Short mmCIF file of N, CA and C in Angstrom, two decimals:
data_model
loop_
_atom_site.label_atom_id
_atom_site.label_comp_id
_atom_site.label_asym_id
_atom_site.label_seq_id
_atom_site.Cartn_x
_atom_site.Cartn_y
_atom_site.Cartn_z
N MET A 1 106.48 -39.43 -57.29
CA MET A 1 105.00 -39.69 -58.05
C MET A 1 104.65 -41.23 -58.45
N SER A 2 103.56 -41.80 -58.69
CA SER A 2 103.26 -43.20 -58.44
C SER A 2 102.78 -43.53 -59.85
N ILE A 3 102.96 -44.79 -60.04
CA ILE A 3 103.15 -45.30 -61.34
C ILE A 3 101.60 -44.49 -61.67
N ASN A 4 100.78 -44.96 -60.88
CA ASN A 4 99.42 -44.71 -61.45
C ASN A 4 99.02 -43.58 -62.47
N ILE A 5 99.30 -42.25 -61.47
CA ILE A 5 99.57 -40.99 -62.33
C ILE A 5 100.56 -40.76 -63.51
N GLN A 6 101.61 -41.94 -63.62
CA GLN A 6 102.07 -41.66 -64.96
C GLN A 6 101.45 -42.62 -66.01
N ASN A 7 100.35 -43.50 -65.64
CA ASN A 7 99.37 -43.76 -66.31
C ASN A 7 98.44 -43.03 -67.05
N SER A 8 98.06 -42.12 -65.88
CA SER A 8 96.61 -41.57 -66.31
C SER A 8 97.45 -39.87 -66.39
N ILE A 9 97.96 -39.74 -67.12
CA ILE A 9 98.51 -38.54 -67.87
C ILE A 9 97.04 -37.97 -68.59
N GLU A 10 97.20 -38.77 -69.47
CA GLU A 10 95.87 -38.71 -70.44
C GLU A 10 94.54 -38.39 -70.35
N LEU A 11 94.51 -38.95 -68.95
CA LEU A 11 93.15 -38.78 -68.54
C LEU A 11 92.98 -37.47 -68.08
N PHE A 12 94.44 -36.70 -67.12
CA PHE A 12 94.00 -35.27 -67.07
C PHE A 12 94.65 -34.44 -68.18
N PHE A 13 95.42 -35.09 -69.35
CA PHE A 13 95.66 -34.04 -70.46
C PHE A 13 95.00 -34.58 -72.06
N PRO A 14 93.53 -35.04 -72.02
CA PRO A 14 92.62 -35.81 -73.23
C PRO A 14 93.87 -35.12 -74.32
N LEU A 15 93.84 -36.02 -75.58
CA LEU A 15 94.43 -35.63 -76.63
C LEU A 15 93.68 -34.19 -77.47
N PHE A 16 94.37 -33.42 -77.57
CA PHE A 16 93.68 -32.52 -78.85
C PHE A 16 94.65 -32.31 -79.69
N GLN A 17 94.37 -31.47 -80.47
CA GLN A 17 95.01 -30.89 -81.75
C GLN A 17 95.77 -29.97 -81.56
N LEU A 18 97.27 -29.79 -81.89
CA LEU A 18 97.84 -28.77 -81.45
C LEU A 18 97.13 -27.12 -82.51
N GLY A 19 96.45 -27.69 -83.20
CA GLY A 19 96.05 -26.60 -84.30
C GLY A 19 96.43 -25.48 -84.77
N ASP A 20 96.23 -24.07 -84.38
CA ASP A 20 96.82 -22.85 -85.00
C ASP A 20 98.24 -22.72 -83.85
N ASN A 21 98.24 -22.85 -83.19
CA ASN A 21 99.37 -22.73 -82.16
C ASN A 21 100.48 -23.24 -82.27
N ARG A 22 101.72 -22.58 -81.84
CA ARG A 22 102.71 -22.46 -82.43
C ARG A 22 103.50 -23.92 -82.00
N SER A 23 104.37 -24.69 -82.78
CA SER A 23 104.88 -25.80 -82.39
C SER A 23 106.70 -25.13 -81.41
N LEU A 24 106.97 -26.10 -81.00
CA LEU A 24 108.60 -25.62 -80.50
C LEU A 24 109.43 -25.20 -81.38
N LEU A 25 109.45 -26.14 -82.37
CA LEU A 25 110.59 -26.16 -83.65
C LEU A 25 110.04 -24.79 -83.80
N GLU A 26 108.81 -24.31 -83.92
CA GLU A 26 108.75 -22.74 -84.78
C GLU A 26 109.13 -22.17 -83.71
N CYS A 27 109.30 -22.21 -82.31
CA CYS A 27 109.54 -20.84 -81.53
C CYS A 27 110.98 -21.01 -81.37
N ASP A 28 111.79 -21.89 -81.32
CA ASP A 28 113.17 -22.31 -81.86
C ASP A 28 113.55 -21.22 -83.13
N PHE A 29 112.93 -21.16 -84.12
CA PHE A 29 112.97 -20.40 -85.18
C PHE A 29 112.90 -19.10 -84.89
N TYR A 30 111.98 -18.72 -84.13
CA TYR A 30 111.30 -17.75 -83.92
C TYR A 30 112.67 -16.47 -82.81
N ASP A 31 112.79 -17.78 -82.01
CA ASP A 31 114.00 -17.08 -80.66
C ASP A 31 115.23 -16.77 -81.89
N THR A 32 115.40 -17.36 -83.00
CA THR A 32 116.73 -16.78 -83.67
C THR A 32 116.45 -15.53 -84.51
N HIS A 33 115.34 -15.67 -84.98
CA HIS A 33 114.98 -14.94 -86.35
C HIS A 33 113.89 -13.81 -86.00
N TYR A 34 113.28 -14.14 -84.80
CA TYR A 34 112.21 -12.64 -84.31
C TYR A 34 111.33 -12.76 -85.04
N GLY A 35 111.01 -13.82 -85.77
CA GLY A 35 109.93 -13.89 -86.75
C GLY A 35 109.60 -15.73 -87.00
N TYR A 36 108.50 -15.89 -87.76
CA TYR A 36 107.89 -17.42 -87.96
C TYR A 36 108.36 -17.59 -89.18
N PHE A 37 108.42 -18.95 -89.95
CA PHE A 37 108.61 -19.26 -90.72
C PHE A 37 107.53 -18.41 -92.10
N ASP A 38 106.42 -18.32 -91.79
CA ASP A 38 105.45 -17.61 -92.61
C ASP A 38 105.68 -16.18 -92.15
N GLN A 39 106.38 -15.67 -91.54
CA GLN A 39 105.98 -14.32 -91.44
C GLN A 39 107.85 -13.74 -92.68
N ILE A 40 108.75 -14.70 -92.59
CA ILE A 40 109.94 -14.12 -93.19
C ILE A 40 109.71 -13.56 -94.67
N ASP A 41 109.88 -12.65 -95.15
CA ASP A 41 109.36 -11.91 -96.41
C ASP A 41 111.12 -11.59 -97.12
N ASP A 42 110.76 -11.58 -98.35
CA ASP A 42 112.02 -10.86 -99.12
C ASP A 42 112.75 -9.91 -98.65
N ASP A 43 111.99 -8.52 -97.88
CA ASP A 43 112.45 -7.18 -97.54
C ASP A 43 113.65 -8.25 -96.60
N TYR A 44 113.04 -8.84 -95.89
CA TYR A 44 113.99 -9.18 -94.50
C TYR A 44 115.41 -10.22 -94.98
N LEU A 45 115.29 -10.79 -95.57
CA LEU A 45 116.11 -11.66 -96.74
C LEU A 45 117.46 -10.95 -97.35
N SER A 46 116.32 -9.99 -97.88
CA SER A 46 117.25 -8.94 -98.42
C SER A 46 118.36 -7.85 -97.68
N ALA A 47 117.57 -7.67 -96.61
CA ALA A 47 118.27 -7.03 -95.69
C ALA A 47 119.46 -8.05 -94.68
N ILE A 48 119.31 -8.81 -94.42
CA ILE A 48 120.46 -9.87 -93.90
C ILE A 48 121.31 -10.44 -95.32
N GLN A 49 120.89 -10.33 -96.43
CA GLN A 49 121.93 -10.65 -97.48
C GLN A 49 121.94 -12.39 -97.57
N LEU A 50 120.60 -13.28 -97.30
CA LEU A 50 120.31 -14.21 -97.27
C LEU A 50 119.38 -14.71 -98.03
N SER A 51 119.68 -16.21 -98.81
CA SER A 51 118.28 -16.80 -98.91
C SER A 51 117.84 -17.68 -98.14
N ALA A 52 116.63 -18.09 -98.58
CA ALA A 52 115.89 -18.25 -97.84
C ALA A 52 116.27 -19.61 -96.88
N GLU A 53 117.03 -20.80 -97.95
CA GLU A 53 117.95 -21.80 -97.54
C GLU A 53 118.84 -21.42 -96.14
N GLY A 54 119.55 -20.43 -96.82
CA GLY A 54 120.97 -19.87 -96.24
C GLY A 54 120.60 -19.25 -94.66
N LEU A 55 119.11 -18.93 -94.35
CA LEU A 55 118.84 -18.09 -93.20
C LEU A 55 118.48 -19.61 -92.13
N LEU A 56 118.56 -20.87 -92.70
CA LEU A 56 118.61 -21.74 -91.87
C LEU A 56 119.88 -22.38 -91.67
N LEU A 57 120.80 -22.71 -92.72
CA LEU A 57 121.55 -23.02 -92.89
C LEU A 57 122.81 -22.49 -92.30
N GLU A 58 123.19 -21.23 -92.42
CA GLU A 58 124.05 -19.97 -91.93
C GLU A 58 123.85 -19.83 -90.63
N TYR A 59 122.93 -20.02 -89.97
CA TYR A 59 122.83 -19.87 -88.36
C TYR A 59 122.98 -20.68 -87.45
N GLY A 60 123.19 -22.16 -88.65
CA GLY A 60 123.91 -23.45 -87.48
C GLY A 60 123.20 -23.73 -86.38
N PHE A 61 121.75 -23.61 -86.81
CA PHE A 61 120.88 -24.33 -86.14
C PHE A 61 121.26 -25.79 -85.65
N ASP A 62 121.06 -26.34 -84.17
CA ASP A 62 121.77 -27.71 -83.73
C ASP A 62 120.64 -28.37 -84.23
N TRP A 63 119.78 -28.58 -84.93
CA TRP A 63 119.02 -29.42 -85.11
C TRP A 63 119.33 -30.48 -85.72
N PRO A 64 118.68 -31.91 -85.76
CA PRO A 64 118.79 -33.40 -86.16
C PRO A 64 118.07 -33.14 -87.76
N GLU A 65 118.68 -34.10 -88.94
CA GLU A 65 118.58 -33.44 -90.43
C GLU A 65 117.20 -33.75 -90.65
N PHE A 66 116.59 -34.32 -89.83
CA PHE A 66 115.13 -34.40 -90.01
C PHE A 66 114.22 -32.92 -89.94
N TYR A 67 114.61 -32.46 -88.82
CA TYR A 67 113.88 -30.85 -88.78
C TYR A 67 115.10 -29.73 -89.38
N ILE A 68 116.11 -30.19 -89.85
CA ILE A 68 116.97 -29.07 -91.03
C ILE A 68 115.70 -29.64 -91.84
N GLN A 69 115.33 -30.78 -92.41
CA GLN A 69 114.53 -30.73 -93.63
C GLN A 69 113.43 -30.04 -93.79
N VAL A 70 112.95 -30.42 -92.66
CA VAL A 70 111.54 -29.84 -92.19
C VAL A 70 111.59 -28.01 -92.00
N GLY A 71 113.00 -27.83 -91.76
CA GLY A 71 112.24 -26.21 -91.73
C GLY A 71 113.00 -25.61 -93.09
N LEU A 72 113.74 -26.56 -93.69
CA LEU A 72 114.16 -25.78 -94.97
C LEU A 72 112.84 -25.74 -95.90
N GLU A 73 111.98 -26.73 -95.79
CA GLU A 73 110.88 -26.53 -96.66
C GLU A 73 109.74 -25.67 -96.40
N ALA A 74 109.53 -25.28 -94.93
CA ALA A 74 109.30 -24.12 -94.20
C ALA A 74 109.58 -23.10 -94.68
N VAL A 75 110.77 -23.06 -94.76
CA VAL A 75 111.37 -21.21 -94.68
C VAL A 75 111.13 -21.52 -96.40
N ARG A 76 111.43 -22.19 -97.36
CA ARG A 76 111.14 -22.07 -98.89
C ARG A 76 109.83 -21.38 -98.81
N SER A 77 108.96 -22.44 -98.63
CA SER A 77 107.66 -22.19 -98.80
C SER A 77 106.88 -21.03 -97.96
N ARG A 78 107.22 -20.61 -96.93
CA ARG A 78 107.03 -19.34 -95.89
C ARG A 78 105.99 -19.92 -95.39
N SER A 79 105.89 -20.96 -95.04
CA SER A 79 104.68 -21.64 -94.46
C SER A 79 104.98 -22.33 -93.07
N ARG A 80 104.13 -23.00 -92.56
CA ARG A 80 104.30 -23.53 -91.17
C ARG A 80 104.74 -24.51 -91.25
N PRO A 81 105.69 -25.16 -90.56
CA PRO A 81 106.53 -26.52 -91.02
C PRO A 81 105.37 -27.81 -90.95
N GLN A 82 105.55 -28.78 -91.08
CA GLN A 82 104.76 -30.21 -91.31
C GLN A 82 105.95 -30.61 -90.43
N GLU A 83 105.70 -30.97 -89.37
CA GLU A 83 106.35 -31.81 -88.18
C GLU A 83 105.98 -33.28 -87.69
N GLY A 84 104.59 -33.34 -88.56
CA GLY A 84 104.15 -35.13 -88.02
C GLY A 84 103.64 -34.72 -86.61
N ILE A 85 103.31 -34.12 -86.19
CA ILE A 85 103.00 -33.83 -84.55
C ILE A 85 101.52 -33.62 -84.50
N LYS A 86 100.35 -34.46 -84.17
CA LYS A 86 99.27 -34.39 -84.46
C LYS A 86 98.95 -34.13 -82.73
N THR A 87 98.93 -34.86 -81.73
CA THR A 87 98.62 -34.84 -80.42
C THR A 87 99.95 -35.06 -79.34
N TRP A 88 99.93 -34.42 -78.16
CA TRP A 88 101.06 -34.93 -77.58
C TRP A 88 101.61 -35.90 -77.33
N LYS A 89 101.41 -36.95 -77.76
CA LYS A 89 101.29 -38.37 -77.83
C LYS A 89 102.56 -38.73 -78.59
N ASP A 90 102.62 -37.76 -80.27
CA ASP A 90 103.46 -37.58 -81.14
C ASP A 90 104.74 -36.62 -80.65
N VAL A 91 104.86 -36.24 -79.78
CA VAL A 91 105.88 -35.26 -79.49
C VAL A 91 107.13 -36.60 -78.77
N SER A 92 108.33 -36.38 -79.54
CA SER A 92 108.92 -37.34 -79.07
C SER A 92 110.01 -36.99 -77.90
N PHE A 93 111.26 -37.71 -77.42
CA PHE A 93 111.92 -37.01 -76.48
C PHE A 93 112.97 -36.63 -76.93
N GLU A 94 113.30 -36.83 -78.28
CA GLU A 94 114.49 -35.87 -78.97
C GLU A 94 113.95 -34.84 -79.03
N TYR A 95 112.75 -34.53 -79.32
CA TYR A 95 112.27 -32.94 -79.77
C TYR A 95 111.96 -32.32 -78.68
N LEU A 96 111.95 -33.04 -77.69
CA LEU A 96 111.68 -31.93 -76.07
C LEU A 96 113.14 -31.51 -75.99
N TYR A 97 114.22 -32.33 -76.21
CA TYR A 97 115.33 -32.00 -75.93
C TYR A 97 116.23 -30.95 -77.00
N TYR A 98 115.96 -31.19 -78.11
CA TYR A 98 116.10 -30.31 -78.85
C TYR A 98 115.60 -28.99 -78.71
N PHE A 99 114.50 -28.83 -78.36
CA PHE A 99 113.32 -27.76 -78.95
C PHE A 99 112.95 -27.43 -77.16
N GLY A 100 112.81 -28.24 -76.36
CA GLY A 100 112.00 -27.68 -75.37
C GLY A 100 112.70 -26.30 -74.33
N GLN A 101 113.78 -26.09 -74.71
CA GLN A 101 114.21 -24.67 -73.87
C GLN A 101 113.55 -23.37 -74.71
N ASN A 102 112.65 -23.76 -75.76
CA ASN A 102 111.94 -22.49 -75.92
C ASN A 102 110.48 -22.58 -76.00
N CYS A 103 110.29 -23.45 -74.87
CA CYS A 103 108.65 -23.44 -74.45
C CYS A 103 108.28 -22.02 -73.65
N GLY A 104 109.10 -21.26 -73.54
CA GLY A 104 108.60 -19.80 -73.31
C GLY A 104 108.09 -19.09 -73.97
N TYR A 105 108.62 -19.67 -75.35
CA TYR A 105 107.75 -18.55 -76.53
C TYR A 105 106.17 -19.11 -76.86
N LEU A 106 106.11 -20.30 -76.19
CA LEU A 106 104.78 -20.92 -77.03
C LEU A 106 103.35 -20.08 -76.44
N SER A 107 102.44 -19.71 -76.88
CA SER A 107 100.97 -19.39 -76.69
C SER A 107 100.68 -20.53 -75.02
N SER A 108 99.69 -19.98 -74.52
CA SER A 108 99.03 -20.92 -73.41
C SER A 108 98.55 -22.06 -73.89
N GLU A 109 98.10 -22.08 -74.85
CA GLU A 109 97.32 -23.45 -75.24
C GLU A 109 98.28 -23.96 -76.22
N GLY A 110 99.81 -23.65 -76.55
CA GLY A 110 100.43 -24.24 -77.18
C GLY A 110 100.95 -24.92 -76.32
N PHE A 111 101.60 -24.24 -74.78
CA PHE A 111 102.26 -24.94 -73.54
C PHE A 111 101.45 -26.24 -72.75
N LYS A 112 100.30 -25.75 -73.10
CA LYS A 112 99.36 -27.15 -72.47
C LYS A 112 98.71 -28.24 -73.37
N PHE A 113 99.74 -28.00 -75.02
CA PHE A 113 99.98 -29.55 -75.70
C PHE A 113 101.00 -29.83 -74.96
N PHE A 114 102.13 -29.19 -75.21
CA PHE A 114 103.45 -29.95 -74.69
C PHE A 114 103.66 -30.36 -73.64
N LEU A 115 102.99 -29.45 -72.83
CA LEU A 115 103.37 -29.91 -71.38
C LEU A 115 103.10 -31.41 -71.02
N PRO A 116 102.17 -31.99 -71.40
CA PRO A 116 101.80 -33.55 -71.14
C PRO A 116 102.89 -34.29 -71.80
N ALA A 117 103.54 -33.73 -72.89
CA ALA A 117 104.57 -34.94 -73.50
C ALA A 117 105.94 -34.74 -72.69
N ALA A 118 106.28 -33.15 -71.85
CA ALA A 118 107.23 -33.44 -70.97
C ALA A 118 107.20 -34.10 -69.81
N VAL A 119 106.02 -34.31 -69.44
CA VAL A 119 106.05 -34.58 -68.37
C VAL A 119 105.56 -36.22 -68.10
N TYR A 120 105.39 -36.76 -69.79
CA TYR A 120 105.65 -38.23 -69.88
C TYR A 120 106.61 -38.52 -70.12
N HIS A 121 107.48 -37.54 -70.68
CA HIS A 121 109.07 -38.52 -70.99
C HIS A 121 109.58 -38.21 -69.69
N PHE A 122 109.69 -37.11 -69.14
CA PHE A 122 110.25 -36.89 -67.67
C PHE A 122 110.04 -38.20 -66.76
N LEU A 123 108.53 -38.54 -66.69
CA LEU A 123 108.21 -39.92 -66.02
C LEU A 123 108.98 -41.51 -66.38
N THR A 124 108.81 -41.20 -67.69
CA THR A 124 109.18 -42.82 -68.60
C THR A 124 110.17 -43.26 -68.84
N SER A 125 111.20 -41.88 -68.92
CA SER A 125 112.41 -42.38 -69.63
C SER A 125 113.83 -41.80 -68.30
N ASP A 126 115.22 -42.05 -68.22
CA ASP A 126 116.05 -42.27 -68.15
C ASP A 126 117.23 -41.24 -68.64
N GLN A 127 116.64 -40.84 -69.39
CA GLN A 127 117.71 -39.89 -70.50
C GLN A 127 117.85 -38.36 -70.16
N ASN A 128 118.16 -37.71 -70.82
CA ASN A 128 118.73 -36.42 -70.14
C ASN A 128 117.22 -35.49 -69.62
N LYS A 129 117.24 -35.12 -68.82
CA LYS A 129 115.72 -34.17 -68.11
C LYS A 129 116.07 -33.03 -68.38
N THR A 130 117.31 -32.41 -68.76
CA THR A 130 116.85 -30.95 -68.83
C THR A 130 115.83 -30.05 -69.11
N TYR A 131 115.30 -30.39 -70.22
CA TYR A 131 114.41 -29.37 -70.90
C TYR A 131 113.05 -29.56 -69.82
N MET A 132 112.87 -30.38 -68.95
CA MET A 132 112.09 -30.04 -67.90
C MET A 132 111.96 -28.86 -67.12
N ASP A 133 113.65 -28.77 -66.60
CA ASP A 133 113.55 -27.40 -66.20
C ASP A 133 112.96 -26.31 -66.94
N CYS A 134 113.16 -25.96 -68.18
CA CYS A 134 112.53 -25.12 -69.31
C CYS A 134 111.10 -25.10 -69.17
N PHE A 135 110.32 -25.91 -69.15
CA PHE A 135 108.95 -26.12 -68.55
C PHE A 135 108.39 -25.86 -67.41
N ILE A 136 109.25 -25.85 -66.02
CA ILE A 136 109.23 -25.82 -64.72
C ILE A 136 109.41 -24.04 -64.76
N PHE A 137 110.21 -23.70 -65.53
CA PHE A 137 110.50 -22.35 -65.38
C PHE A 137 108.95 -21.39 -66.26
N ARG A 138 108.43 -21.96 -67.31
CA ARG A 138 107.73 -21.59 -67.56
C ARG A 138 106.50 -21.41 -66.58
N LEU A 139 106.32 -22.57 -65.95
CA LEU A 139 105.18 -22.67 -64.94
C LEU A 139 105.32 -21.47 -63.95
N GLU A 140 106.62 -21.36 -63.59
CA GLU A 140 106.67 -20.15 -62.46
C GLU A 140 106.49 -18.69 -62.90
N SER A 141 107.22 -18.79 -64.19
CA SER A 141 107.12 -17.29 -64.62
C SER A 141 105.84 -17.06 -65.10
N GLN A 142 104.86 -17.58 -65.86
CA GLN A 142 104.20 -17.11 -66.89
C GLN A 142 102.72 -17.89 -66.21
N TRP A 143 102.73 -18.54 -64.78
CA TRP A 143 101.51 -18.86 -64.31
C TRP A 143 99.83 -18.30 -64.82
N GLU A 144 100.39 -16.92 -64.55
CA GLU A 144 99.55 -15.79 -64.25
C GLU A 144 98.80 -15.70 -65.44
N LYS A 145 99.25 -15.79 -66.61
CA LYS A 145 98.74 -15.89 -68.08
C LYS A 145 98.34 -17.24 -68.50
N ASP A 146 99.26 -18.70 -68.10
CA ASP A 146 98.63 -19.57 -68.01
C ASP A 146 97.53 -20.51 -67.62
N ASN A 147 97.38 -20.05 -66.32
CA ASN A 147 96.28 -20.62 -65.56
C ASN A 147 95.29 -20.69 -65.85
N ARG A 148 94.69 -20.09 -66.63
CA ARG A 148 93.39 -20.10 -67.44
C ARG A 148 92.72 -21.09 -68.65
N VAL A 149 94.16 -21.96 -68.98
CA VAL A 149 93.95 -22.82 -69.89
C VAL A 149 93.95 -23.97 -69.17
N PHE A 150 94.47 -24.51 -67.99
CA PHE A 150 94.03 -25.75 -67.13
C PHE A 150 93.00 -25.95 -66.59
N ASN A 151 92.16 -26.81 -66.27
CA ASN A 151 91.21 -26.99 -65.36
C ASN A 151 91.61 -27.31 -64.20
N ASP A 152 91.01 -27.42 -62.64
CA ASP A 152 91.16 -28.01 -61.72
C ASP A 152 91.79 -29.23 -61.58
N ALA A 153 91.75 -29.81 -62.33
CA ALA A 153 92.11 -31.24 -62.11
C ALA A 153 94.12 -31.52 -62.77
N GLN A 154 93.95 -30.43 -63.54
CA GLN A 154 95.38 -30.24 -64.64
C GLN A 154 96.04 -29.36 -63.32
N LYS A 155 95.29 -28.62 -62.99
CA LYS A 155 96.31 -27.74 -61.93
C LYS A 155 96.73 -28.57 -60.47
N LYS A 156 95.81 -29.58 -60.06
CA LYS A 156 96.38 -30.57 -58.96
C LYS A 156 97.36 -31.08 -59.16
N PHE A 157 97.12 -31.78 -60.89
CA PHE A 157 98.46 -32.58 -61.54
C PHE A 157 99.90 -32.09 -60.98
N ILE A 158 99.83 -30.88 -61.82
CA ILE A 158 100.77 -30.06 -62.22
C ILE A 158 101.49 -29.56 -60.46
N ILE A 159 100.51 -29.60 -59.69
CA ILE A 159 100.78 -29.37 -58.41
C ILE A 159 101.78 -30.57 -57.89
N GLU A 160 100.80 -31.66 -57.70
CA GLU A 160 101.65 -33.34 -57.41
C GLU A 160 102.87 -33.26 -57.89
N PHE A 161 102.91 -32.97 -59.57
CA PHE A 161 104.13 -33.04 -60.32
C PHE A 161 105.39 -32.16 -59.77
N VAL A 162 104.99 -31.16 -59.62
CA VAL A 162 106.33 -30.20 -59.33
C VAL A 162 106.63 -30.70 -57.54
N ARG A 163 105.75 -30.92 -57.23
CA ARG A 163 105.80 -31.00 -55.64
C ARG A 163 106.86 -32.44 -55.20
N GLU A 164 106.40 -33.67 -55.96
CA GLU A 164 107.41 -34.79 -56.39
C GLU A 164 108.52 -34.75 -56.51
N ASN A 165 108.66 -34.01 -57.96
CA ASN A 165 109.75 -34.33 -58.58
C ASN A 165 110.93 -33.11 -58.28
N TYR A 166 110.26 -31.63 -58.11
CA TYR A 166 111.00 -30.62 -58.16
C TYR A 166 111.37 -30.13 -56.24
N LYS A 167 110.45 -30.65 -55.43
CA LYS A 167 110.40 -30.29 -54.14
C LYS A 167 110.47 -29.03 -53.92
N GLU A 168 109.99 -28.11 -54.53
CA GLU A 168 109.81 -26.63 -54.78
C GLU A 168 108.82 -26.08 -54.30
N ASN A 169 108.53 -24.77 -53.55
CA ASN A 169 107.65 -23.89 -53.11
C ASN A 169 107.01 -23.51 -54.27
N ILE A 170 105.45 -24.38 -54.26
CA ILE A 170 104.76 -23.68 -55.32
C ILE A 170 103.74 -23.04 -54.94
N SER A 171 104.04 -21.51 -54.40
CA SER A 171 103.16 -20.72 -54.21
C SER A 171 102.18 -19.73 -55.47
N TRP A 172 102.98 -20.33 -56.39
CA TRP A 172 102.71 -19.44 -57.68
C TRP A 172 101.64 -20.35 -58.21
N ILE A 173 101.13 -21.23 -57.72
CA ILE A 173 99.98 -21.97 -58.27
C ILE A 173 98.83 -21.37 -57.85
N THR A 174 97.57 -21.15 -58.39
CA THR A 174 96.34 -20.94 -57.87
C THR A 174 95.20 -22.17 -58.47
N ILE A 175 94.31 -22.14 -57.55
CA ILE A 175 93.44 -23.31 -57.70
C ILE A 175 92.38 -22.49 -57.69
N ILE A 176 91.24 -22.50 -58.54
CA ILE A 176 89.96 -21.53 -58.99
C ILE A 176 89.22 -22.91 -58.22
#
């Protein structure tokens, strides 16, 4: 993939807000508790005999300290976490490294929000890129559901990215 494509990710995926779509951190919590922070109620905590804080601390989430604190505040207040992510440019490599495996739980719009960050860090970093395998698997396994949120230019970008970096058959992708 050429440098021009790296520099044009923002042209293909203009910045937009995450809005009401769940974040990867929220999906990681959901993956363990089958509910989001704002859905945990006293009945659930009573049934598992834990406090809100214990819900996070005793399950041994392998999160960096900042996200443990964000999660603790979210579970205490039973609200969505304040992660400081406004657009895909705010998503760090570390965030993708810790939470990227949960991209399968994102809504289609949420996936569209995080995909450009994953591609950007994949193309511009020499760090561990295993998180990207999860995004590729999501593309392959949920394309029928997700394709409606991508325009034709974004679909072509995705095709080129996968061909160049994964050398895979992409018969699962359709361009309208």
